[in-house]
Coordinates of C-alpha atoms in Angstrom, one line a residue:
Chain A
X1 CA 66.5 78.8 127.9
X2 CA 65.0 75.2 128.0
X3 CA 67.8 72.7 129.2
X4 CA 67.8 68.9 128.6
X5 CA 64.7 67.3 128.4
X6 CA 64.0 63.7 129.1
X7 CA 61.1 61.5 128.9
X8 CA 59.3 59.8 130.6
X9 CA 61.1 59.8 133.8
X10 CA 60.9 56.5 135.4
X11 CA 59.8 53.8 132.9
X12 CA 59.4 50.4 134.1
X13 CA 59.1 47.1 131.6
X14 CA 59.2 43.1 131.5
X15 CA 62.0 41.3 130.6
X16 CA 62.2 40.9 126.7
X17 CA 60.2 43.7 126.4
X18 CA 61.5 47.2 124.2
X19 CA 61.8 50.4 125.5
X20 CA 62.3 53.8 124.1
X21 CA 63.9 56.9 125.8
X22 CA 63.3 60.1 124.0
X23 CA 65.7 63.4 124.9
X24 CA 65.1 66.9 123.5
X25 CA 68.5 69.1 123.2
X26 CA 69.3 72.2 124.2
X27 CA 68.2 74.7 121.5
X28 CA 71.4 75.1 119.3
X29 CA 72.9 71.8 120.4
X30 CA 72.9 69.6 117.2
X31 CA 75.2 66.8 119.5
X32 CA 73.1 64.2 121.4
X33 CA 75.1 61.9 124.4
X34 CA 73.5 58.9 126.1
X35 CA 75.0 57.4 129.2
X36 CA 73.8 54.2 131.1
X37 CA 74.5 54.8 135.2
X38 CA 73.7 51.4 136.5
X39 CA 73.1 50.5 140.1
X40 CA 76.7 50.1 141.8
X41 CA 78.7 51.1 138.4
X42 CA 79.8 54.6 136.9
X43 CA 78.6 56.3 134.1
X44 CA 79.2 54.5 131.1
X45 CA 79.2 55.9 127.2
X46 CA 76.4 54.6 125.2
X47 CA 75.8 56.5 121.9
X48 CA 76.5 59.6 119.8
X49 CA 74.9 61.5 117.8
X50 CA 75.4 64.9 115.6
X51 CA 73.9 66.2 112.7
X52 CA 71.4 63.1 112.4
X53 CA 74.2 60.2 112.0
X54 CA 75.6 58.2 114.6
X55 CA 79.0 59.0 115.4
X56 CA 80.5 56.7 118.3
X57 CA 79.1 54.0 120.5
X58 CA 80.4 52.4 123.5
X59 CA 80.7 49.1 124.3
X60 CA 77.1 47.9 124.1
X61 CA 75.4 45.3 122.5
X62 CA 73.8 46.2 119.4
X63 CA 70.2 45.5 120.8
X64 CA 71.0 48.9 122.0
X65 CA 70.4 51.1 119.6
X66 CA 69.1 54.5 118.6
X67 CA 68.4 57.5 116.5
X68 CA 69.0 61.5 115.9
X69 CA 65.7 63.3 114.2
X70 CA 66.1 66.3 112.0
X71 CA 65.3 68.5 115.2
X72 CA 68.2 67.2 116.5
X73 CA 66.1 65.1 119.3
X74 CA 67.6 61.9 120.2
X75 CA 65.5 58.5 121.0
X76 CA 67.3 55.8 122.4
X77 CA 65.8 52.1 122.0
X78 CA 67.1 49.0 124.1
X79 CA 65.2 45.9 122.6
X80 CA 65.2 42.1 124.4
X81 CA 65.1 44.1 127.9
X82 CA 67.1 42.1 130.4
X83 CA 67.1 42.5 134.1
X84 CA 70.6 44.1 134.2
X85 CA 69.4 46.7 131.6
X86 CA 67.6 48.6 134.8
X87 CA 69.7 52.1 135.6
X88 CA 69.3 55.6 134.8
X89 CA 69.9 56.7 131.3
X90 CA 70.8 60.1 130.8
X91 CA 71.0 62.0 128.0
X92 CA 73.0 65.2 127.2
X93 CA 73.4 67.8 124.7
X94 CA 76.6 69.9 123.1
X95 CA 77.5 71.9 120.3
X96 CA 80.4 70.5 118.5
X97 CA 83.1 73.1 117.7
X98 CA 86.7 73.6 117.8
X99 CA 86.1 75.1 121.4
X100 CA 83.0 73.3 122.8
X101 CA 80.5 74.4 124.8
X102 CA 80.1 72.3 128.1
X103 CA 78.2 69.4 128.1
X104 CA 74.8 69.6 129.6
X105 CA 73.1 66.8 130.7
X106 CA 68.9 66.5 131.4
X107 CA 67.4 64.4 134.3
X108 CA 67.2 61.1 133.1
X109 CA 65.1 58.2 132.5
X110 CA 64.9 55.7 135.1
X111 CA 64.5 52.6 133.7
X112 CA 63.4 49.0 135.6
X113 CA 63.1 45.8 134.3
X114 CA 61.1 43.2 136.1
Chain B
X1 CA 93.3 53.2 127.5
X2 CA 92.3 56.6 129.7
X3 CA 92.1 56.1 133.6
X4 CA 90.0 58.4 135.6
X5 CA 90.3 58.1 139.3
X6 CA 88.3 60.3 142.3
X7 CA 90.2 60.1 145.6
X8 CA 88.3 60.0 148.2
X9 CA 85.1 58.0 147.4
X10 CA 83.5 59.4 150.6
X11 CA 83.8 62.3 152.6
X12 CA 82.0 63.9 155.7
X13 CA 83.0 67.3 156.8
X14 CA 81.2 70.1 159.3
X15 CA 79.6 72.8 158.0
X16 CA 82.2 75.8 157.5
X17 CA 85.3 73.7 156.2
X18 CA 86.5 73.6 153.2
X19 CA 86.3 70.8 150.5
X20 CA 89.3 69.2 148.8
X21 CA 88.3 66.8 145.6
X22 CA 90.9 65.2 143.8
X23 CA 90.8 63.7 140.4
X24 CA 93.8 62.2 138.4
X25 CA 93.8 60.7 135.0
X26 CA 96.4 58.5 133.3
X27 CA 96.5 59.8 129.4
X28 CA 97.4 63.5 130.0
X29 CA 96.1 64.6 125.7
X30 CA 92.9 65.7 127.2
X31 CA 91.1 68.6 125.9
X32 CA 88.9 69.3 128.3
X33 CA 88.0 68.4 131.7
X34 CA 84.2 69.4 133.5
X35 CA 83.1 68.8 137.1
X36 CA 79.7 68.0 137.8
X37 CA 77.5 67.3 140.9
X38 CA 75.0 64.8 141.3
X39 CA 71.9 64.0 144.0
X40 CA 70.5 60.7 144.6
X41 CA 68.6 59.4 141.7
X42 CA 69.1 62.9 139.3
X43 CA 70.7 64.1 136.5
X44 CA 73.8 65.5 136.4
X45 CA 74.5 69.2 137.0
X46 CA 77.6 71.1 135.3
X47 CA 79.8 73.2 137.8
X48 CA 82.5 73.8 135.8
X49 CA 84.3 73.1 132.6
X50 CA 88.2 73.9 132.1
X51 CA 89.9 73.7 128.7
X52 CA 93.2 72.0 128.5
X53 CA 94.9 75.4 128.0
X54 CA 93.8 76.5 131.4
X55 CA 95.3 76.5 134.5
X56 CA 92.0 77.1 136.5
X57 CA 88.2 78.0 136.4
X58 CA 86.2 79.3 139.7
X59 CA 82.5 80.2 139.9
X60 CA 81.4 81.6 143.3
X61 CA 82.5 79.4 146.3
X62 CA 84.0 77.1 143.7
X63 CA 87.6 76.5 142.2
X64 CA 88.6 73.8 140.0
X65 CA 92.5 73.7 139.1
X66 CA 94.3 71.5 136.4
X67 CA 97.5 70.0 136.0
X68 CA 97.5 68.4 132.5
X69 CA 101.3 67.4 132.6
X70 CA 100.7 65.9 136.0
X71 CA 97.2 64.4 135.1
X72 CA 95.0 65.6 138.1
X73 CA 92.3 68.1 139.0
X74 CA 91.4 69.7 141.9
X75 CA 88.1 70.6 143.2
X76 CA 87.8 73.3 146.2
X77 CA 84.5 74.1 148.0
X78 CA 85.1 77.1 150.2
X79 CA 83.1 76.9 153.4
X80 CA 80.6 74.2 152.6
X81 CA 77.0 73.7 153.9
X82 CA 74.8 71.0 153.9
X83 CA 73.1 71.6 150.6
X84 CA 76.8 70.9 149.0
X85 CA 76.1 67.5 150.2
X86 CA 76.1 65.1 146.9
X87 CA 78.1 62.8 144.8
X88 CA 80.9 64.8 143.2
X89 CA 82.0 63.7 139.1
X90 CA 85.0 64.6 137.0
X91 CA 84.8 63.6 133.6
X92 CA 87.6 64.3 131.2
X93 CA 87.5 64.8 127.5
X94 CA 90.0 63.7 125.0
X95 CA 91.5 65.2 121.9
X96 CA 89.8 63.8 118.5
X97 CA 90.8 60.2 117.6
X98 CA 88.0 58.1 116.4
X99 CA 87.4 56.5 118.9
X100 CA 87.6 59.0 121.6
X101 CA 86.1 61.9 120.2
X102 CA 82.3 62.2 121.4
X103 CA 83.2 60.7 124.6
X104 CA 83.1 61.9 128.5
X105 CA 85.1 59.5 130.8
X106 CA 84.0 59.4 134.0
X107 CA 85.5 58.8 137.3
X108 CA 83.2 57.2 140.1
X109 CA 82.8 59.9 141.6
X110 CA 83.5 61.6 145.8
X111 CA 80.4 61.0 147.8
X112 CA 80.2 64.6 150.1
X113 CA 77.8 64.8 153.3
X114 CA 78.4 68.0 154.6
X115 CA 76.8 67.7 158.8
X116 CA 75.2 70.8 160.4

């Protein structure tokens, strides 16, 4: 079974720039996590998706922002790129029921801004 | 607001002891907590998940306990070896409220080096 999958891996972009993250679930999964792990800080809650609608977001500036595809695939887009945007991104995948199944995360996207 | 703390941030042990994580968290209506492991620049891999109902979860040299009504979890490694070496991440996961639900709050993490 194909976990988490995350592209590209490392992506690097100029300030003000956009970037998009894509992340593939695991087969099954209709729940799609994204977490920003910047340099220094812990793993912070970025976005939620499940069944195509956002369902939470953390505390994030709306320029970071994002969509669920009828696959369940997740892109995540972070627009006016600033320099303290760089850190990894992951992305993880779970199946929402009354008992759920662990979360599984994929390998991230490393982002840089310059 | 949920706490989650990781005592020790570092730890360096010999090969052949065993490891002691310890995670506490302030808001003890969790319904689930999950352990992961981490290497330098990766993703995040699961280890284990235990439900709030449960008292402990093991898989292989690994045993994670919980204490909901005391708000910590406990991490054993039974005789370690250098590939254990990695950061170490509880993450807890609260009942449904709206703003909660979806959520995995994370503690910083124990950094392990694990010497030959």
């Amino acid at each position: 079974e194909a976990g988490v999958t995350q592209s590209p891996t490392h992506l690097i972009k100029t300030r003000g720039q956009q970037a998009t993250l894509r992340c593939s679930p695991i087969s099954g999964h209709t729940s799609v996590y994204w977490y920003q792990q910047a340099l220094g800080l812990g793993l912070q809650f970025l976005l939620w998706y499940d069944e195509g609608e956002e369902r939470n977001r953390g505390n994030f500036p709306p320029r970071f922002s994002g969509r669920q595809f009828p696959n369940y695939s997740s892109e995540l887009n972070v627009n006016a790129l600033e320099l303290e945007d760089s850190a990894l991104y992951l992305c993880a995948s779970s199946f929402v029921t009354a008992k759920p199944l662990p979360y599984t995360f994929g390998s991230g996207t490393r982002l840089t801004v310059v | 607001k949920q706490e989650v703390t990781q005592i020790p941030a570092a730890l360096s042990v010999p090969e052949g002891e065993n490891l002691v994580l310890n995670c506490s968290f302030t808001d003890s209506a969790i319904y689930n907590l999950q352990w992961f492991r981490q290497d330098p620049g990766k993703g995040l891999t699961s280890l284990l998940l235990i439900q709030s109902s449960q008292r402990e979860q093991t898989s292989g040299r690994l045993n994670a306990s919980l204490d909901k009504s005391s708000g910590r979890s406990t991490l054993y490694i039974a005789a370690s070896q250098p590939g254990d070496s990695a950061t170490y991440l509880c993450a807890v996961r609260h009942v449904m409220t709206t703003d909660s639900w979806g959520k995995l709050q994370f503690g910083a993490g124990t950094q392990v080096v694990v010497t030959p």
